[in-house]
PDB file of C-alpha atoms and ligand atoms in Angstrom:
ATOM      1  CA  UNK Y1189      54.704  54.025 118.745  1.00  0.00           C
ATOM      2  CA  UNK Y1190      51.072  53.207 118.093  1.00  0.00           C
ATOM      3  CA  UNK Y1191      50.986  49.628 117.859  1.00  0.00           C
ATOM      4  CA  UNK Y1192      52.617  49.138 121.673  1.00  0.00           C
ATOM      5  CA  UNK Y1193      50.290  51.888 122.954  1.00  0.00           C
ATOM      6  CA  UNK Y1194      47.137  49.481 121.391  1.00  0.00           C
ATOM      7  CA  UNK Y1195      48.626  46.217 123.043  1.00  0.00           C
ATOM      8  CA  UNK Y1196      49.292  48.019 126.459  1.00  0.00           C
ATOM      9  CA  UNK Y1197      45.459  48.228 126.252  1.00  0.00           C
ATOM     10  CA  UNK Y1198      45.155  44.780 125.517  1.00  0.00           C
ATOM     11  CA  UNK Y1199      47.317  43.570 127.988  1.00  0.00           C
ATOM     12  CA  UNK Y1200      45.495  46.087 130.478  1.00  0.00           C
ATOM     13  CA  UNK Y1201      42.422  44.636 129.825  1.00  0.00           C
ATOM     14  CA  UNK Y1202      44.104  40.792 130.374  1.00  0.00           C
ATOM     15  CA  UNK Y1203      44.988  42.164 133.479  1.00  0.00           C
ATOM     16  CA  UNK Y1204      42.017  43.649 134.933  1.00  0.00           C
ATOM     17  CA  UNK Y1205      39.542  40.502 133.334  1.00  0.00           C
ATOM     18  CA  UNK Y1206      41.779  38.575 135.828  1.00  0.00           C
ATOM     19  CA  UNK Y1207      40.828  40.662 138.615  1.00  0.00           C
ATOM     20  CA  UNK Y1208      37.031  40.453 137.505  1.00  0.00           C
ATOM     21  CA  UNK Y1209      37.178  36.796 137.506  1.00  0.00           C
ATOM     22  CA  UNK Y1210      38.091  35.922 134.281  1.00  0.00           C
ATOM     23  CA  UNK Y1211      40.947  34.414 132.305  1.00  0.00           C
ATOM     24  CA  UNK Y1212      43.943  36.192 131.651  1.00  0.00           C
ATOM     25  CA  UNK Y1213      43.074  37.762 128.023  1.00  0.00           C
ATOM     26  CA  UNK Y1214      42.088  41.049 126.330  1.00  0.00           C
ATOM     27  CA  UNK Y1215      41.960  42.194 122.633  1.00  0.00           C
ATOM     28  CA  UNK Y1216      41.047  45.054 121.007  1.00  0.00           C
ATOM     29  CA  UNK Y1217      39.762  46.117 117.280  1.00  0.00           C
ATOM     30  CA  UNK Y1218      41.380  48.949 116.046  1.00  0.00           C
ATOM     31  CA  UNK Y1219      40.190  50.878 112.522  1.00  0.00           C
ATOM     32  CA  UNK Y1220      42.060  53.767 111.485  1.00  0.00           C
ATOM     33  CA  UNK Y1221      44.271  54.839 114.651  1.00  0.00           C
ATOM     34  CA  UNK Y1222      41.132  54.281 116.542  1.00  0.00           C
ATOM     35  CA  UNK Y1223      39.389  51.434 118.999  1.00  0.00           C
ATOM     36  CA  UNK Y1224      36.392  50.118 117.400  1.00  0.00           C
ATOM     37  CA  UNK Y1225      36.046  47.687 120.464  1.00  0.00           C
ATOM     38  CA  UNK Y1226      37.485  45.049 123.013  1.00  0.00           C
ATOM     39  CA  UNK Y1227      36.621  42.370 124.175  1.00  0.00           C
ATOM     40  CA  UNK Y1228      37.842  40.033 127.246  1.00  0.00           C
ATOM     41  CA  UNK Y1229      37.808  36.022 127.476  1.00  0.00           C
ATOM     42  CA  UNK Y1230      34.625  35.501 129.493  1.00  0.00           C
ATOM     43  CA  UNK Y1231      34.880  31.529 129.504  1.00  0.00           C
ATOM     44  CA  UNK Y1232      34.044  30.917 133.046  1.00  0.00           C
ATOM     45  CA  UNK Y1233      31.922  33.724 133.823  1.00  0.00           C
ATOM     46  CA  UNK Y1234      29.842  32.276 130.603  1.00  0.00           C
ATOM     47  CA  UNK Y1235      29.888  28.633 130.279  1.00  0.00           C
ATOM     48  CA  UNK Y1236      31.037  29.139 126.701  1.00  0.00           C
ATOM     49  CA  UNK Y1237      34.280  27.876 125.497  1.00  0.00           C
ATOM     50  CA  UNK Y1238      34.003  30.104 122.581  1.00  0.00           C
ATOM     51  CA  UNK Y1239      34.546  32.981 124.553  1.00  0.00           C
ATOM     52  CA  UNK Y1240      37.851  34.315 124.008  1.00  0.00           C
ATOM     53  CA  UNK Y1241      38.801  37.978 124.122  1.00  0.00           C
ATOM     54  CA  UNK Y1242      39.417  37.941 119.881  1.00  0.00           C
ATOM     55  CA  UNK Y1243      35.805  36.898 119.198  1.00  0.00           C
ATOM     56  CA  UNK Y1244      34.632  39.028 121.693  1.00  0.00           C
ATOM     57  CA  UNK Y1245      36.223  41.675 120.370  1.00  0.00           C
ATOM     58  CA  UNK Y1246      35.329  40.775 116.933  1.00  0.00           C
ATOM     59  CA  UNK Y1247      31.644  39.795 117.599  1.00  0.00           C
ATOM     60  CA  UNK Y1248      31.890  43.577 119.455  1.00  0.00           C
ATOM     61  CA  UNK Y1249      33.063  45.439 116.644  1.00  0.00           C
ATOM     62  CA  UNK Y1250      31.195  43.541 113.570  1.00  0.00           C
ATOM     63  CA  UNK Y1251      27.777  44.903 115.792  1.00  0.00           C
ATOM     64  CA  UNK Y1252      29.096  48.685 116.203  1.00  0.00           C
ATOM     65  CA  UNK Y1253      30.353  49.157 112.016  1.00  0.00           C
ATOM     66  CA  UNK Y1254      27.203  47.081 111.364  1.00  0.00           C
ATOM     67  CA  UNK Y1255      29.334  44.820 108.918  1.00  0.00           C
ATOM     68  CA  UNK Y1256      30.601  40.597 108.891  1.00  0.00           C
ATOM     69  CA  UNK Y1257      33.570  41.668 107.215  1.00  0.00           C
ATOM     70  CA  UNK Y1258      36.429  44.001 109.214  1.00  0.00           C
ATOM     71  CA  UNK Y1259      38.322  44.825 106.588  1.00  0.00           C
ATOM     72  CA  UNK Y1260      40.654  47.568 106.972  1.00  0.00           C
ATOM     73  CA  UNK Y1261      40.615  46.529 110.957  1.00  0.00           C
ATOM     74  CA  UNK Y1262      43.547  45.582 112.961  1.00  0.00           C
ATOM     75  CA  UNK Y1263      43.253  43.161 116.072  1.00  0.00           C
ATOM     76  CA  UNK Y1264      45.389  43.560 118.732  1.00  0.00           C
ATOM     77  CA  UNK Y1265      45.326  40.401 121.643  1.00  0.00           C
ATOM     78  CA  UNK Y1266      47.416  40.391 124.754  1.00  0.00           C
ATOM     79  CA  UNK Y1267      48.414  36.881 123.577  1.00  0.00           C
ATOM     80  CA  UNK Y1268      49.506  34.793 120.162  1.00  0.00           C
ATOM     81  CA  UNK Y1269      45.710  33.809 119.129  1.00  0.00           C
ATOM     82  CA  UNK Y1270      44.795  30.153 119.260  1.00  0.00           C
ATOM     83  CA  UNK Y1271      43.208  28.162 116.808  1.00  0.00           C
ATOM     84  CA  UNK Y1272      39.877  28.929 116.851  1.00  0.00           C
ATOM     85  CA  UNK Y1273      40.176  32.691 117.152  1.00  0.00           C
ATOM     86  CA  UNK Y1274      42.482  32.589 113.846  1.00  0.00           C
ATOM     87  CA  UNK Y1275      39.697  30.941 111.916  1.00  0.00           C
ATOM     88  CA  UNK Y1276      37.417  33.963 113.486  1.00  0.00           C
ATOM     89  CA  UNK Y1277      39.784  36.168 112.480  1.00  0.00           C
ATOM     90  CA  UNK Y1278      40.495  34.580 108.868  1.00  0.00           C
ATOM     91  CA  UNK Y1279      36.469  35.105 108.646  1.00  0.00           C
ATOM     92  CA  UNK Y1280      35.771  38.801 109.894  1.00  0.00           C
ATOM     93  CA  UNK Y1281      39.112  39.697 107.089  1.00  0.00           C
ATOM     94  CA  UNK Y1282      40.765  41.517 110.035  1.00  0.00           C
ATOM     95  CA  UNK Y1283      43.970  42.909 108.034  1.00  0.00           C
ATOM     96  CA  UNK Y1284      47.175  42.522 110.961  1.00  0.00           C
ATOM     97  CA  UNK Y1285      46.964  40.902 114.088  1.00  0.00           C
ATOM     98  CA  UNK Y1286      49.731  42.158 116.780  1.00  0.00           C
ATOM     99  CA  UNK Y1287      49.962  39.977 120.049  1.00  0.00           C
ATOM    100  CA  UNK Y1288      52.085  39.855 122.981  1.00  0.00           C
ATOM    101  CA  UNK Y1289      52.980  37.228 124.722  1.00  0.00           C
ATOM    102  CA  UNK Y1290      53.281  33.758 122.175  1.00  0.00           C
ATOM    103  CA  UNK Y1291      52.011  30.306 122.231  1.00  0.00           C
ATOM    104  CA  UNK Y1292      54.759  28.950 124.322  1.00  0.00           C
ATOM    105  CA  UNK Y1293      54.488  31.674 127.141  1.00  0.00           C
ATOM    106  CA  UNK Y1294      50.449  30.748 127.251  1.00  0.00           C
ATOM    107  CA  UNK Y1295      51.210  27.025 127.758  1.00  0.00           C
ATOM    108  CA  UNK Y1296      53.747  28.016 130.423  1.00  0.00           C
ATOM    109  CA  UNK Y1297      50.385  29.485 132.248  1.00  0.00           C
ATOM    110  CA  UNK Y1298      48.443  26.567 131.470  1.00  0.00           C
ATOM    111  CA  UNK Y1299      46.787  27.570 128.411  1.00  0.00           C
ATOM    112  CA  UNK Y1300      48.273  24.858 125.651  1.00  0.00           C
ATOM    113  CA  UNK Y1301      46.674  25.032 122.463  1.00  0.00           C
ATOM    114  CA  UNK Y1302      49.382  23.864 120.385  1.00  0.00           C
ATOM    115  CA  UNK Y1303      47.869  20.189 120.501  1.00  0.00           C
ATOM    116  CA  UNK Y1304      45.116  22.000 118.710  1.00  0.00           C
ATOM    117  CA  UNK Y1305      47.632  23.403 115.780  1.00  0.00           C
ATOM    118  CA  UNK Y1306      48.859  19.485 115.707  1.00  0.00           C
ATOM    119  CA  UNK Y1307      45.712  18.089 115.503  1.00  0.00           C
ATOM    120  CA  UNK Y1308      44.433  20.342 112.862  1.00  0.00           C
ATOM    121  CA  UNK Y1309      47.372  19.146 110.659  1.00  0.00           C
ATOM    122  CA  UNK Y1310      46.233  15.736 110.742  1.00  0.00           C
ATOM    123  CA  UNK Y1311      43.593  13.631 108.324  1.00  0.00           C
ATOM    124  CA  UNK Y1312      40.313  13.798 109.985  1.00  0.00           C
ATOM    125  CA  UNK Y1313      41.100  10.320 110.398  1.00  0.00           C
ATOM    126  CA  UNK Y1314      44.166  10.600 112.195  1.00  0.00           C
ATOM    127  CA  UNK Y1315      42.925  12.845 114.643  1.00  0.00           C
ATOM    128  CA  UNK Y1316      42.267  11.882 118.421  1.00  0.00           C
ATOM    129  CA  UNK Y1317      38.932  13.695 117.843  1.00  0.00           C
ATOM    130  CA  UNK Y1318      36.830  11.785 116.101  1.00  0.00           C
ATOM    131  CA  UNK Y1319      35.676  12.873 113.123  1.00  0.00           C
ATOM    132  CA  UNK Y1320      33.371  10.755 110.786  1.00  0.00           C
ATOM    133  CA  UNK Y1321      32.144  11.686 107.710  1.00  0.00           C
ATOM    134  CA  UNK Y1322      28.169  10.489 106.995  1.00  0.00           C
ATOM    135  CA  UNK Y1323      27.911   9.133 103.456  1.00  0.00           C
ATOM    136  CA  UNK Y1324      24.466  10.823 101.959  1.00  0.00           C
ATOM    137  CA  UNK Y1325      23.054  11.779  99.356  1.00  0.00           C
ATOM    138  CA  UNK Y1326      21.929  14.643 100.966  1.00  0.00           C
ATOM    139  CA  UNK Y1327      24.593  15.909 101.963  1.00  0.00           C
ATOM    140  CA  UNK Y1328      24.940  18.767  99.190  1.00  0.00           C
ATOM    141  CA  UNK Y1329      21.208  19.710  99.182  1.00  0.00           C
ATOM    142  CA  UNK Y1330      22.160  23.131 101.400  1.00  0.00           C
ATOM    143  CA  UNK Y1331      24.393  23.943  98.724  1.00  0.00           C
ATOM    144  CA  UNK Y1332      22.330  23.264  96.397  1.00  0.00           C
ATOM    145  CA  UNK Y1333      19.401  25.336  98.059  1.00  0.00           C
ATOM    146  CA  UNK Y1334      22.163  28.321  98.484  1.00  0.00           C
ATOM    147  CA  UNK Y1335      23.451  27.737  94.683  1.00  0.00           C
ATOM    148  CA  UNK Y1336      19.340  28.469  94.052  1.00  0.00           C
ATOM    149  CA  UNK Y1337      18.784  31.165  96.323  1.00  0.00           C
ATOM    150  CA  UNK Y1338      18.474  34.819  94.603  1.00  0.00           C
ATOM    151  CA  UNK Y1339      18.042  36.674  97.651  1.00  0.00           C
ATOM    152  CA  UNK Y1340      21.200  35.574  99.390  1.00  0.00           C
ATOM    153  CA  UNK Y1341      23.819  37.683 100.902  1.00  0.00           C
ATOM    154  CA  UNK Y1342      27.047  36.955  99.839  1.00  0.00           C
ATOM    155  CA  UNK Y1343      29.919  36.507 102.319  1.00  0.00           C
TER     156      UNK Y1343
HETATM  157 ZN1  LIG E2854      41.105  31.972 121.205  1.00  0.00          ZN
END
């Protein structure tokens, strides 16, 4: 079947970023039967914590169609996404995500990010990050400015 032929490739990719020097992920988009792109986690070979195999993957694909919005796009991802990847992936309107291995076999190997899924469940106020909101009257002036724009692209 199709779907386990696109997350071999993922978890191919996971296998050989290891080998390269990076962590143990791969993802691909896939449009149509076909891969629009991959992407690997490049955290450590980067400096940036951002850089998981999803948003590479997305970030990869969203500059080949020439589009922010992957509609019609499936992501496939050696491993259950974490947190921050499913917001990326909420965002780009990627339409099924298949993954391999879960949450639980990714803590196993040292990669926990269910604290994360807590945390985000929390108030603001109750979380160990904290996070402080500014009173200002300011604070909806970039609104406002978008509300006023004409020329804006919608998203
Ligand atoms: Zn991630």
């Amino acid at each position: 079947m199709m779907e386990s032929r696109f997350l071999d490739r993922a978890l191919a990719l996971a296998v050989e970023n290891v080998a390269a020097g990076g962590g143990p992920f791969g993802a691909l988009i896939v449009r149509n039967g076909e891969v629009v792109a991959t992407g690997v986690n490049r955290v450590t070979r980067e400096n940036d914590p951002t850089s998981h195999a999803e948003v590479n993957a997305i970030r990869a694909a969203s500059q080949k169609l020439k589009t922010f919005k992957l509609e019609g796009c499936e992501l496939y991802s050696s491993c259950e996404p974490c947190p921050m990847c499913m917001g990326a992936i909420y965002w780009a309107g990627v339409t099924t995500v298949y993954y391999g291995a879960d949450s639980d076999e990714a803590a196993v190997a040292g990669f926990d990010d269910r604290y994360i899924y807590d945390e985000l469940r929390k108030k603001p106020q109750q979380r160990t990050l904290r996070c402080i909101q500014i009173p200002s009257p300011s604070n909806s002036e970039p609104f406002d400015a978008w509300r006023l724009c004409d020329n804006k692209v919608i998203y």
